[in-house]
Amino acid sequence: MLGDLKHNETQIGTLYVIIDGKEIPLIVFQGHNDDSGWTEVDPETGKVTYLDNRQKTDGIGFVAFRDGTSGKTTYGGGRNIPVDVAHPESVKYADFNRATNPPCSFTVFCTCPFAPNQNVLPFAVEAGERIPEIVDFGD
């Protein structure tokens, strides 16, 4: 049931960015990978289990954010910035040029977490990906 659908993201830290002299804290989440479609079948029961899509993601984080462009020129649920958290002390900036759309912005056949309220920026981020063009393959 759609009403029961939820995402449990793992907060792994906070990235503090300074924009126009103001420090803004952004929640950093554990990264994902493309293993979310992988399954494992129990040979005795035949039960199918979906594997954790956070396998092999040590050192990979992301900031999901919304801003003044969300729902206008960018995906309404927000965009993501990758963050290399293997050596957190070496992270010196957030590169909004690398902001990408989550997979759910391209298809109705998947779900993605929305950016949390703590990561809503009070201005427009004109850098990064825009709303993707959805291809309609018909019936």
mmCIF file of C-alpha atoms in Angstrom:
data_model
loop_
_atom_site.group_PDB
_atom_site.id
_atom_site.type_symbol
_atom_site.label_atom_id
_atom_site.label_comp_id
_atom_site.label_asym_id
_atom_site.label_seq_id
_atom_site.Cartn_x
_atom_site.Cartn_y
_atom_site.Cartn_z
ATOM 1 C CA MET A 1 0.000 0.000 0.000
ATOM 2 C CA LEU A 2 1.317 3.382 -0.965
ATOM 3 C CA GLY A 3 0.363 4.867 2.395
ATOM 4 C CA ASP A 4 2.808 2.516 4.100
ATOM 5 C CA LEU A 5 5.727 3.474 1.875
ATOM 6 C CA LYS A 6 8.613 5.125 3.664
ATOM 7 C CA HIS A 7 12.354 5.595 3.390
ATOM 8 C CA ASN A 8 14.666 5.214 6.330
ATOM 9 C CA GLU A 9 17.794 7.198 5.634
ATOM 10 C CA THR A 10 20.875 7.101 7.819
ATOM 11 C CA GLN A 11 22.220 10.494 8.864
ATOM 12 C CA ILE A 12 25.997 10.243 9.060
ATOM 13 C CA GLY A 13 26.940 13.837 9.725
ATOM 14 C CA THR A 14 26.422 17.508 9.110
ATOM 15 C CA LEU A 15 28.136 19.589 6.451
ATOM 16 C CA TYR A 16 28.368 23.283 7.299
ATOM 17 C CA VAL A 17 28.468 25.552 4.256
ATOM 18 C CA ILE A 18 28.965 29.298 4.328
ATOM 19 C CA ILE A 19 26.896 31.238 1.810
ATOM 20 C CA ASP A 20 26.905 35.035 1.823
ATOM 21 C CA GLY A 21 28.615 34.945 5.200
ATOM 22 C CA LYS A 22 25.913 32.783 6.797
ATOM 23 C CA GLU A 23 26.691 29.268 8.054
ATOM 24 C CA ILE A 24 24.102 26.740 6.914
ATOM 25 C CA PRO A 25 24.081 23.187 8.323
ATOM 26 C CA LEU A 26 23.128 20.449 5.843
ATOM 27 C CA ILE A 27 22.397 16.871 6.908
ATOM 28 C CA VAL A 28 24.604 14.295 5.178
ATOM 29 C CA PHE A 29 23.143 10.826 4.576
ATOM 30 C CA GLN A 30 24.777 7.466 3.913
ATOM 31 C CA GLY A 31 25.159 6.922 0.183
ATOM 32 C CA HIS A 32 23.237 4.441 -1.927
ATOM 33 C CA ASN A 33 24.311 2.281 -4.814
ATOM 34 C CA ASP A 34 22.601 0.478 -7.669
ATOM 35 C CA ASP A 35 22.168 -2.795 -5.772
ATOM 36 C CA SER A 36 18.588 -1.997 -4.744
ATOM 37 C CA GLY A 37 17.171 -4.304 -7.421
ATOM 38 C CA TRP A 38 19.303 -7.239 -6.362
ATOM 39 C CA THR A 39 17.476 -10.046 -4.654
ATOM 40 C CA GLU A 40 18.382 -13.156 -2.766
ATOM 41 C CA VAL A 41 16.216 -16.270 -2.832
ATOM 42 C CA ASP A 42 16.208 -18.636 0.122
ATOM 43 C CA PRO A 43 16.757 -22.069 -1.490
ATOM 44 C CA GLU A 44 14.685 -23.839 1.175
ATOM 45 C CA THR A 45 11.636 -21.566 1.353
ATOM 46 C CA GLY A 46 11.806 -19.741 -1.979
ATOM 47 C CA LYS A 47 11.331 -16.463 -0.102
ATOM 48 C CA VAL A 48 12.707 -13.453 -2.012
ATOM 49 C CA THR A 49 14.568 -10.813 -0.020
ATOM 50 C CA TYR A 50 15.632 -7.481 -1.477
ATOM 51 C CA LEU A 51 19.221 -6.673 -0.610
ATOM 52 C CA ASP A 52 20.303 -3.514 1.179
ATOM 53 C CA ASN A 53 21.222 -0.827 -1.346
ATOM 54 C CA ARG A 54 23.824 0.578 1.014
ATOM 55 C CA GLN A 55 26.243 -2.275 0.447
ATOM 56 C CA LYS A 56 29.728 -1.184 -0.534
ATOM 57 C CA THR A 57 29.039 2.478 0.239
ATOM 58 C CA ASP A 58 31.708 3.176 2.854
ATOM 59 C CA GLY A 59 32.975 6.706 2.343
ATOM 60 C CA ILE A 60 30.018 7.709 0.188
ATOM 61 C CA GLY A 61 27.524 10.267 1.406
ATOM 62 C CA PHE A 62 25.035 12.674 -0.092
ATOM 63 C CA VAL A 63 23.166 15.833 0.785
ATOM 64 C CA ALA A 64 19.543 15.857 -0.360
ATOM 65 C CA PHE A 65 18.393 19.460 -0.630
ATOM 66 C CA ARG A 66 15.569 21.637 -1.895
ATOM 67 C CA ASP A 67 15.865 25.295 -2.809
ATOM 68 C CA GLY A 68 14.101 28.130 -4.597
ATOM 69 C CA THR A 69 14.170 26.223 -7.903
ATOM 70 C CA SER A 70 12.520 23.047 -6.532
ATOM 71 C CA GLY A 71 9.299 22.280 -8.369
ATOM 72 C CA LYS A 72 9.936 25.087 -10.850
ATOM 73 C CA THR A 73 13.055 24.448 -12.892
ATOM 74 C CA THR A 74 14.333 21.484 -10.845
ATOM 75 C CA TYR A 75 12.709 18.339 -9.473
ATOM 76 C CA GLY A 76 10.250 19.194 -6.693
ATOM 77 C CA GLY A 77 11.454 16.521 -4.275
ATOM 78 C CA GLY A 78 14.947 17.941 -4.317
ATOM 79 C CA ARG A 79 18.354 17.143 -5.721
ATOM 80 C CA ASN A 80 21.417 15.410 -4.325
ATOM 81 C CA ILE A 81 25.039 16.442 -3.948
ATOM 82 C CA PRO A 82 27.576 13.633 -3.525
ATOM 83 C CA VAL A 83 29.939 13.979 -0.582
ATOM 84 C CA ASP A 84 33.140 11.951 -0.160
ATOM 85 C CA VAL A 85 33.038 11.146 3.539
ATOM 86 C CA ALA A 86 35.961 8.702 3.548
ATOM 87 C CA HIS A 87 38.036 11.521 5.069
ATOM 88 C CA PRO A 88 35.521 14.019 6.498
ATOM 89 C CA GLU A 89 38.238 16.443 7.578
ATOM 90 C CA SER A 90 39.206 16.903 3.920
ATOM 91 C CA VAL A 91 35.736 18.067 2.801
ATOM 92 C CA LYS A 92 36.198 21.782 2.181
ATOM 93 C CA TYR A 93 33.102 22.740 0.175
ATOM 94 C CA ALA A 94 29.756 21.607 -1.245
ATOM 95 C CA ASP A 95 29.844 21.618 -5.045
ATOM 96 C CA PHE A 96 26.318 22.559 -6.123
ATOM 97 C CA ASN A 97 27.442 22.190 -9.753
ATOM 98 C CA ARG A 98 27.307 18.429 -9.076
ATOM 99 C CA ALA A 99 23.663 18.525 -7.914
ATOM 100 C CA THR A 100 21.812 15.667 -9.577
ATOM 101 C CA ASN A 101 18.253 14.486 -9.828
ATOM 102 C CA PRO A 102 17.300 11.380 -7.849
ATOM 103 C CA PRO A 103 16.159 8.322 -9.841
ATOM 104 C CA CYS A 104 12.483 8.948 -9.065
ATOM 105 C CA SER A 105 12.603 12.171 -11.086
ATOM 106 C CA PHE A 106 12.984 10.052 -14.221
ATOM 107 C CA THR A 107 10.301 7.397 -13.693
ATOM 108 C CA VAL A 108 7.220 6.546 -11.689
ATOM 109 C CA PHE A 109 8.598 3.030 -11.171
ATOM 110 C CA CYS A 110 10.785 3.877 -8.181
ATOM 111 C CA THR A 111 10.719 5.949 -5.031
ATOM 112 C CA CYS A 112 13.229 8.288 -3.463
ATOM 113 C CA PRO A 113 13.455 10.127 -0.179
ATOM 114 C CA PHE A 114 12.596 13.804 -0.291
ATOM 115 C CA ALA A 115 15.083 16.298 1.042
ATOM 116 C CA PRO A 116 14.414 16.886 4.748
ATOM 117 C CA ASN A 117 13.105 20.230 5.958
ATOM 118 C CA GLN A 118 16.509 20.930 7.537
ATOM 119 C CA ASN A 119 18.051 20.905 4.052
ATOM 120 C CA VAL A 120 15.734 23.456 2.446
ATOM 121 C CA LEU A 121 17.816 26.409 1.297
ATOM 122 C CA PRO A 122 16.188 29.873 1.408
ATOM 123 C CA PHE A 123 17.481 30.810 -2.059
ATOM 124 C CA ALA A 124 17.680 29.405 -5.589
ATOM 125 C CA VAL A 125 20.580 27.156 -6.578
ATOM 126 C CA GLU A 126 20.876 27.672 -10.328
ATOM 127 C CA ALA A 127 23.720 25.141 -10.655
ATOM 128 C CA GLY A 128 23.344 21.421 -11.323
ATOM 129 C CA GLU A 129 20.730 19.363 -13.143
ATOM 130 C CA ARG A 130 17.324 20.704 -14.091
ATOM 131 C CA ILE A 131 13.974 18.918 -14.421
ATOM 132 C CA PRO A 132 14.588 15.920 -16.648
ATOM 133 C CA GLU A 133 12.599 15.360 -19.791
ATOM 134 C CA ILE A 134 10.370 12.342 -19.192
ATOM 135 C CA VAL A 135 10.162 9.987 -22.141
ATOM 136 C CA ASP A 136 6.705 8.510 -22.708
ATOM 137 C CA PHE A 137 6.995 5.017 -24.148
ATOM 138 C CA GLY A 138 3.217 4.745 -24.558
ATOM 139 C CA ASP A 139 1.075 1.886 -23.340
#
